[in-house]
GROMACS .gro file of C-alpha atoms in nm:
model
  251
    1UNK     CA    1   2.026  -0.525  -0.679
    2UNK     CA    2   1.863  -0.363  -0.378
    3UNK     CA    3   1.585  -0.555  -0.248
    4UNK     CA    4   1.290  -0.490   0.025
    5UNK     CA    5   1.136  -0.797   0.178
    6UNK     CA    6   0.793  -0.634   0.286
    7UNK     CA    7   0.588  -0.845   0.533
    8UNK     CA    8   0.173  -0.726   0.464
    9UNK     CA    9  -0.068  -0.725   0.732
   10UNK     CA   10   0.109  -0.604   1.019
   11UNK     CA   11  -0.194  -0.540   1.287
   12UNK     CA   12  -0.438  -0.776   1.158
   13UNK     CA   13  -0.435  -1.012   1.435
   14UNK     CA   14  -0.189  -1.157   1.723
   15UNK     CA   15  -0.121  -1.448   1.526
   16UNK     CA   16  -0.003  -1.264   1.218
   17UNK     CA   17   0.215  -1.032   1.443
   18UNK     CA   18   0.394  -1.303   1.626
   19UNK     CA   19   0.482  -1.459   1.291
   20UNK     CA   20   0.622  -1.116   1.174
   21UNK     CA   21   0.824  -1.028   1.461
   22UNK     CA   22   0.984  -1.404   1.399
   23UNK     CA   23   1.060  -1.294   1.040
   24UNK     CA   24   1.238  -0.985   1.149
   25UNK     CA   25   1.430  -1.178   1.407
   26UNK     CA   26   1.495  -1.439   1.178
   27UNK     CA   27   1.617  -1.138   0.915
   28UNK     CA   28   1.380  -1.269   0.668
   29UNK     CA   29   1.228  -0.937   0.624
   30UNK     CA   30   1.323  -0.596   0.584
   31UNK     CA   31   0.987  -0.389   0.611
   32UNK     CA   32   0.599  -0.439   0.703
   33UNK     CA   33   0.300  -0.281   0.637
   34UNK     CA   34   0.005  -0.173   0.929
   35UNK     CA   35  -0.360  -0.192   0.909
   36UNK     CA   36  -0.533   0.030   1.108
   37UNK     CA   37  -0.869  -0.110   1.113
   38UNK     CA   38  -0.762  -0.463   1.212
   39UNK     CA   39  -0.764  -0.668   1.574
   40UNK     CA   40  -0.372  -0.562   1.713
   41UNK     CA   41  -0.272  -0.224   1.574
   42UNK     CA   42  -0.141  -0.215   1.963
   43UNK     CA   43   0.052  -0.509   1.874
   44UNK     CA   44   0.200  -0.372   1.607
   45UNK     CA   45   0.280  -0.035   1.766
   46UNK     CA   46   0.481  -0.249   2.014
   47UNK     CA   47   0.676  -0.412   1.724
   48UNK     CA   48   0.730  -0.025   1.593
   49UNK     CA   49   0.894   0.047   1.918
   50UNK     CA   50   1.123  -0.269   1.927
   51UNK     CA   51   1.222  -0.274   1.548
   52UNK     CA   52   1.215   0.076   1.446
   53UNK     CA   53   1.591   0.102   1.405
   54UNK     CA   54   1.596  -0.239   1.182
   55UNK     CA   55   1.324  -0.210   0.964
   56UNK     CA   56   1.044  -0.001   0.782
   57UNK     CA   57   0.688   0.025   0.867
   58UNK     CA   58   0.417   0.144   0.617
   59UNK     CA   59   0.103   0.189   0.595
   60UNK     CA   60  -0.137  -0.126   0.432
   61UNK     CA   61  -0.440   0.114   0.352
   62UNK     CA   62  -0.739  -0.137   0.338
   63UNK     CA   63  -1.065  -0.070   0.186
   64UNK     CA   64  -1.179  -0.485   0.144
   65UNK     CA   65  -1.114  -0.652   0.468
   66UNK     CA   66  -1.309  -0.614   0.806
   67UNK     CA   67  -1.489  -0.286   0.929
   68UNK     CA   68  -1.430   0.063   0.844
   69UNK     CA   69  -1.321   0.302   1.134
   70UNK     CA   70  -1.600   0.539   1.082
   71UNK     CA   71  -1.958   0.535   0.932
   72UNK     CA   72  -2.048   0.630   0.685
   73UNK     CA   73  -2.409   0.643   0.522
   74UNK     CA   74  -2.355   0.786   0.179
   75UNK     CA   75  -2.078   0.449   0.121
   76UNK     CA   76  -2.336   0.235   0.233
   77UNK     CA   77  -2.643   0.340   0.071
   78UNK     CA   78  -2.426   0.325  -0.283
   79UNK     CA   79  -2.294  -0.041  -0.184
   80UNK     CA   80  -1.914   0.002  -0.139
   81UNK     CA   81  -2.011  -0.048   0.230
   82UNK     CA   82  -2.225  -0.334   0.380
   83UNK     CA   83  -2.447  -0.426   0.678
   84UNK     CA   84  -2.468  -0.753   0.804
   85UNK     CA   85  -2.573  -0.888   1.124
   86UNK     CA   86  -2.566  -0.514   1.290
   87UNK     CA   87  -2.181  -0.450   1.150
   88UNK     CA   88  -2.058  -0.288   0.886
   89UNK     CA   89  -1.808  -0.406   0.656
   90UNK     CA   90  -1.602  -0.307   0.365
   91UNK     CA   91  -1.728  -0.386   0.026
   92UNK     CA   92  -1.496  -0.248  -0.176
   93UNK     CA   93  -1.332  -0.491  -0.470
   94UNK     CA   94  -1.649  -0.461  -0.704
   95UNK     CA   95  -1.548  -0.108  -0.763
   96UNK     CA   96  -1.145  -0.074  -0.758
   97UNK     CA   97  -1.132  -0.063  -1.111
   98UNK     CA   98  -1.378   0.142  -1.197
   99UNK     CA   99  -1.416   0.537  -1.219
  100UNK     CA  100  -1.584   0.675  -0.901
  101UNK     CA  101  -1.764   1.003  -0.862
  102UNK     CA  102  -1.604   1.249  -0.644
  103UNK     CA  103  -1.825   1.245  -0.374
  104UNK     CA  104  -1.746   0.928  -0.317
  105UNK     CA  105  -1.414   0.993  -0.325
  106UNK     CA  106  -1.399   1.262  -0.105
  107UNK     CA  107  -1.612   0.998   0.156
  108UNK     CA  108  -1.319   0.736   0.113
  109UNK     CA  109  -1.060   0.985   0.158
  110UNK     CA  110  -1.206   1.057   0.547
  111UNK     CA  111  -1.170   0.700   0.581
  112UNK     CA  112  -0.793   0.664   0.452
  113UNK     CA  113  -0.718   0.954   0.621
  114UNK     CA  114  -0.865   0.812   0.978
  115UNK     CA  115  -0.642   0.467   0.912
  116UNK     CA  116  -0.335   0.705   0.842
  117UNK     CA  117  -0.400   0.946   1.160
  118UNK     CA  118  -0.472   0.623   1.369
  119UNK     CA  119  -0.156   0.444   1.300
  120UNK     CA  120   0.022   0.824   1.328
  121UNK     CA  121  -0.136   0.849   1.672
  122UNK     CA  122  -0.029   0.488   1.780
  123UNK     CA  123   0.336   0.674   1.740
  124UNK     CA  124   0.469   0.493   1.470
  125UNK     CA  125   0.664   0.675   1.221
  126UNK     CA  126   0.494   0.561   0.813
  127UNK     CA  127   0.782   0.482   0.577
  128UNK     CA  128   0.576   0.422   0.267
  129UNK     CA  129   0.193   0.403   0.157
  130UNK     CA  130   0.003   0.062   0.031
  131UNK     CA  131  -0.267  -0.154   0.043
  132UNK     CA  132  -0.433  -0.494   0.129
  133UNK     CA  133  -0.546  -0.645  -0.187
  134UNK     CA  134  -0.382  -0.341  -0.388
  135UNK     CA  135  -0.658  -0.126  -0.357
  136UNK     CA  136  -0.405   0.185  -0.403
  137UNK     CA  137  -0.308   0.092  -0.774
  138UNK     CA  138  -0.706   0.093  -0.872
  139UNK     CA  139  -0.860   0.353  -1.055
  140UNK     CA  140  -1.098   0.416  -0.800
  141UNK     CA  141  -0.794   0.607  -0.588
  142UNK     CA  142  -0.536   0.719  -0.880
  143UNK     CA  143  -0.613   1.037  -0.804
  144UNK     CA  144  -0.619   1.007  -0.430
  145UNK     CA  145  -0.277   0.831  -0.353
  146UNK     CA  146  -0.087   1.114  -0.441
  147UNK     CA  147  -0.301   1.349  -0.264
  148UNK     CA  148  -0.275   1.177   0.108
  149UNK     CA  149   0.151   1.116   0.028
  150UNK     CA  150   0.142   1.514   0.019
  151UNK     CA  151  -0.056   1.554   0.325
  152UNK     CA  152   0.108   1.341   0.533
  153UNK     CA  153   0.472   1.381   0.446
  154UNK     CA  154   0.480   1.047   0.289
  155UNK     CA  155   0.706   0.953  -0.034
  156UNK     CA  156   0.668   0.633  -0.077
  157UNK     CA  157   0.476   0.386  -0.235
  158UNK     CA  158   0.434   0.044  -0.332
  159UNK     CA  159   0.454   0.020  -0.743
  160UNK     CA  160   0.201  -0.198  -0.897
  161UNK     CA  161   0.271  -0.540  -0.978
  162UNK     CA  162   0.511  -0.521  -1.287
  163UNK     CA  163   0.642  -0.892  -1.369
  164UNK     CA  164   0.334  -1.059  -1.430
  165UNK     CA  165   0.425  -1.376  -1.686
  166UNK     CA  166   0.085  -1.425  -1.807
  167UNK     CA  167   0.034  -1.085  -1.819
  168UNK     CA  168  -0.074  -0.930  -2.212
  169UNK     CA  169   0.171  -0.687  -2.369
  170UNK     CA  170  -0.115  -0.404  -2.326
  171UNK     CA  171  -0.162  -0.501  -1.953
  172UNK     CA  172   0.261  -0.436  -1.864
  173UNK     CA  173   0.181  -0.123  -2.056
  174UNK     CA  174  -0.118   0.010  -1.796
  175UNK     CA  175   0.115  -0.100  -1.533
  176UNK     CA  176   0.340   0.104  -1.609
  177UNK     CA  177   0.128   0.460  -1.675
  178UNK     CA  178   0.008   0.393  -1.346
  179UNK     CA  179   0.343   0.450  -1.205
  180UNK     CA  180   0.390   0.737  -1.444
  181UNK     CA  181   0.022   0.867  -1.357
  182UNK     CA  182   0.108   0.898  -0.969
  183UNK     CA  183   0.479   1.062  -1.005
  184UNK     CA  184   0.316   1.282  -1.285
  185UNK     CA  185   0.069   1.435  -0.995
  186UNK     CA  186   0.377   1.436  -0.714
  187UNK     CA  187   0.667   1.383  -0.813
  188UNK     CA  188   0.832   1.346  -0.501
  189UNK     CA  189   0.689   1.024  -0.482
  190UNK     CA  190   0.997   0.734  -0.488
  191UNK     CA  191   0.811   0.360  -0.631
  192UNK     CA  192   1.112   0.078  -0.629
  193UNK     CA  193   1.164  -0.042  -1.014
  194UNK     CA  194   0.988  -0.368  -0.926
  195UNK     CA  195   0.727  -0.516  -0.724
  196UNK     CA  196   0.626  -0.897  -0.661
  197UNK     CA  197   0.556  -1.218  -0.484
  198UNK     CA  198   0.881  -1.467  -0.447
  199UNK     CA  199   0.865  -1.674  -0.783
  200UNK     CA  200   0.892  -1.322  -0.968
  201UNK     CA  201   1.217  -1.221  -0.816
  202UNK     CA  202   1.406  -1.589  -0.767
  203UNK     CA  203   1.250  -1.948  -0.919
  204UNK     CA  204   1.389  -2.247  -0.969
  205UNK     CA  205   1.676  -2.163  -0.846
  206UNK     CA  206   1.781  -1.848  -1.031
  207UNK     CA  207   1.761  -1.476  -0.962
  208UNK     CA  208   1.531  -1.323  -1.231
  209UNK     CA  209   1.629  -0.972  -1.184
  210UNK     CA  210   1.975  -0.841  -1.166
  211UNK     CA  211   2.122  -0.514  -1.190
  212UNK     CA  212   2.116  -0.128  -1.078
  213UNK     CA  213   1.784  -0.198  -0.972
  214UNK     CA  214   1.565  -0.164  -0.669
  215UNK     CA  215   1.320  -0.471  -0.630
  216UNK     CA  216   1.016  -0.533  -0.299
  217UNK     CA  217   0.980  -0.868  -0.225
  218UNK     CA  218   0.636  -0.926  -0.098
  219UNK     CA  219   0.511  -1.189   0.168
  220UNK     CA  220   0.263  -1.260   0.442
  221UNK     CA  221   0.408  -1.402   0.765
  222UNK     CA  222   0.130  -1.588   0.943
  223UNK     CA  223  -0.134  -1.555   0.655
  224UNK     CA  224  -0.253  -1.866   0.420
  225UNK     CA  225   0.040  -1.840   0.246
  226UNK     CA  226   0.246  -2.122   0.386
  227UNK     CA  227   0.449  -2.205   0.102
  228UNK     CA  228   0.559  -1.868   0.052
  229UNK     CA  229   0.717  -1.853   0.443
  230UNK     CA  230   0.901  -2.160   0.396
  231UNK     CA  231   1.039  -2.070   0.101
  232UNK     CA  232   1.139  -1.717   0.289
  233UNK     CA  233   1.301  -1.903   0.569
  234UNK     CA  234   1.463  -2.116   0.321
  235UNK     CA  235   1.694  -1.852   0.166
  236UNK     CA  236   1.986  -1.761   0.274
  237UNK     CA  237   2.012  -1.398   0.181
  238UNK     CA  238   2.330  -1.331   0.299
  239UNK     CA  239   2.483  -1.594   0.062
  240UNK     CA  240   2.307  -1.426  -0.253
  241UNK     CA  241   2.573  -1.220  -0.503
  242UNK     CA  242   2.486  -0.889  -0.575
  243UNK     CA  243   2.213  -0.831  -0.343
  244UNK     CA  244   2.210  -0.564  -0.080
  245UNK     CA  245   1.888  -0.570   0.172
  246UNK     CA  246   1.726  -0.242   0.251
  247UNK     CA  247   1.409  -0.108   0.325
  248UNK     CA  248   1.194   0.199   0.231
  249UNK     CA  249   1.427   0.392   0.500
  250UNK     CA  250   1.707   0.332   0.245
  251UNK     CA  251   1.536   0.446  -0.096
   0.00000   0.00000   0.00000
């Protein structure tokens, strides 16, 4: 098995960037994702520049969390923007899985393609394309994913969450089209086999997935998700059989 260990968030604040560059050096991780619109992009142009050779960097498109880069009237007068207190903030989730007009699509494409340009222009180089709360796997943007891979060179992408245990037969099933549904409209898109949180890939002590297959690993280095670092810094990687760490460099 080939697995990524992708660290989200990259950029959101110092904190979260000091825990990720102790991941890297700790070789807990193999990737991260940036935010654009978040309090230390700098910060995590400087961990570009240090790490570049080691690991991937992505982009972690965000439509939910904090303020968009640019204004944008006709996204607040419909509600997937908000005002509050003077500032103006993303208000988003209500409508990921729902069918948008295309005006409004074409409004949240300037703003995906601002975050994209921004972390271009901080000089880092964009392994792979997706998002904070998995806005990119929402109807909302199936037809817009593909569309910004092919205009900025990019093709990769995070697959949507496949191994969900609770999930319903007919729910695995929409996962799946979805990955289908973006390679169908650019095919030179490359999605690993798998995507998902720790428990999905190794619990209780046992490896759930084995074989030819290519597997990201997601976590959050300095986020709310204590549990999920210590279990991180817990594994020895290097002692694991059959597993061979990459990142999206390598697919």
């Amino acid at each position: 098995m080939k697995l990524i260990i992708n660290a989200d968030d990259c950029g959101k604040s110092k904190d979260v960037n000091v825990a990720i560059n102790h991941f890297i050096e700790a070789g807990k991780i193999t990737s991260t994702t940036i935010m654009a619109n978040m309090d230390d992009l700098d910060g995590a142009a400087r961990l570009f520049s240090k790490y570049q050779d080691d690991i991937s960097f992505g982009i972690h498109l965000n439509l939910t969390e904090g303020h968009p880069l640019h204004y944008n009237q006709k996204l607040l007068d419909k509600g997937y923007y908000l005002e509050m207190n003077g500032k103006i903030y993303f208000n988003l989730n209500p409508y990921r899985n729902k069918i948008i007009g295309l005006s409004v699509q074409n409004e949240l494409e300037k703003e995906l393609c601002a975050q994209i340009e921004k972390v271009m222009d901080s000089g880092i180089r964009i392994s792979h394309i997706d998002s904070h709360h998995h806005i990119h796997t929402g109807l909302m943007l199936l037809r817009l994913m593909p569309k910004l891979a092919k205009r900025y060179g990019i093709n990769k992408m995070r697959n949507m969450r496949n191994y969900v245990p609770a999930a319903s037969e007919a729910n695995i099933i929409l996962r799946n089209l979805w990955k289908q549904m973006i390679k169908f409209q650019n095919h030179k898109i490359v999605i690993t086999d798998h995507f998902g949180i720790y428990e999905e890939w190794y619990d209780d002590g046992k490896q759930i997935f084995s074989g030819n297959v290519t597997f990201e690993l997601m976590c959050h280095p300095g986020g709310a998700y204590t549990e999920e670092e210590r279990k991180l810094l817990e594994t020895d990687f290097t002692q694991l059989e059959n597993i061979e760490l990459i990142n999206y460099n390598g697919i």
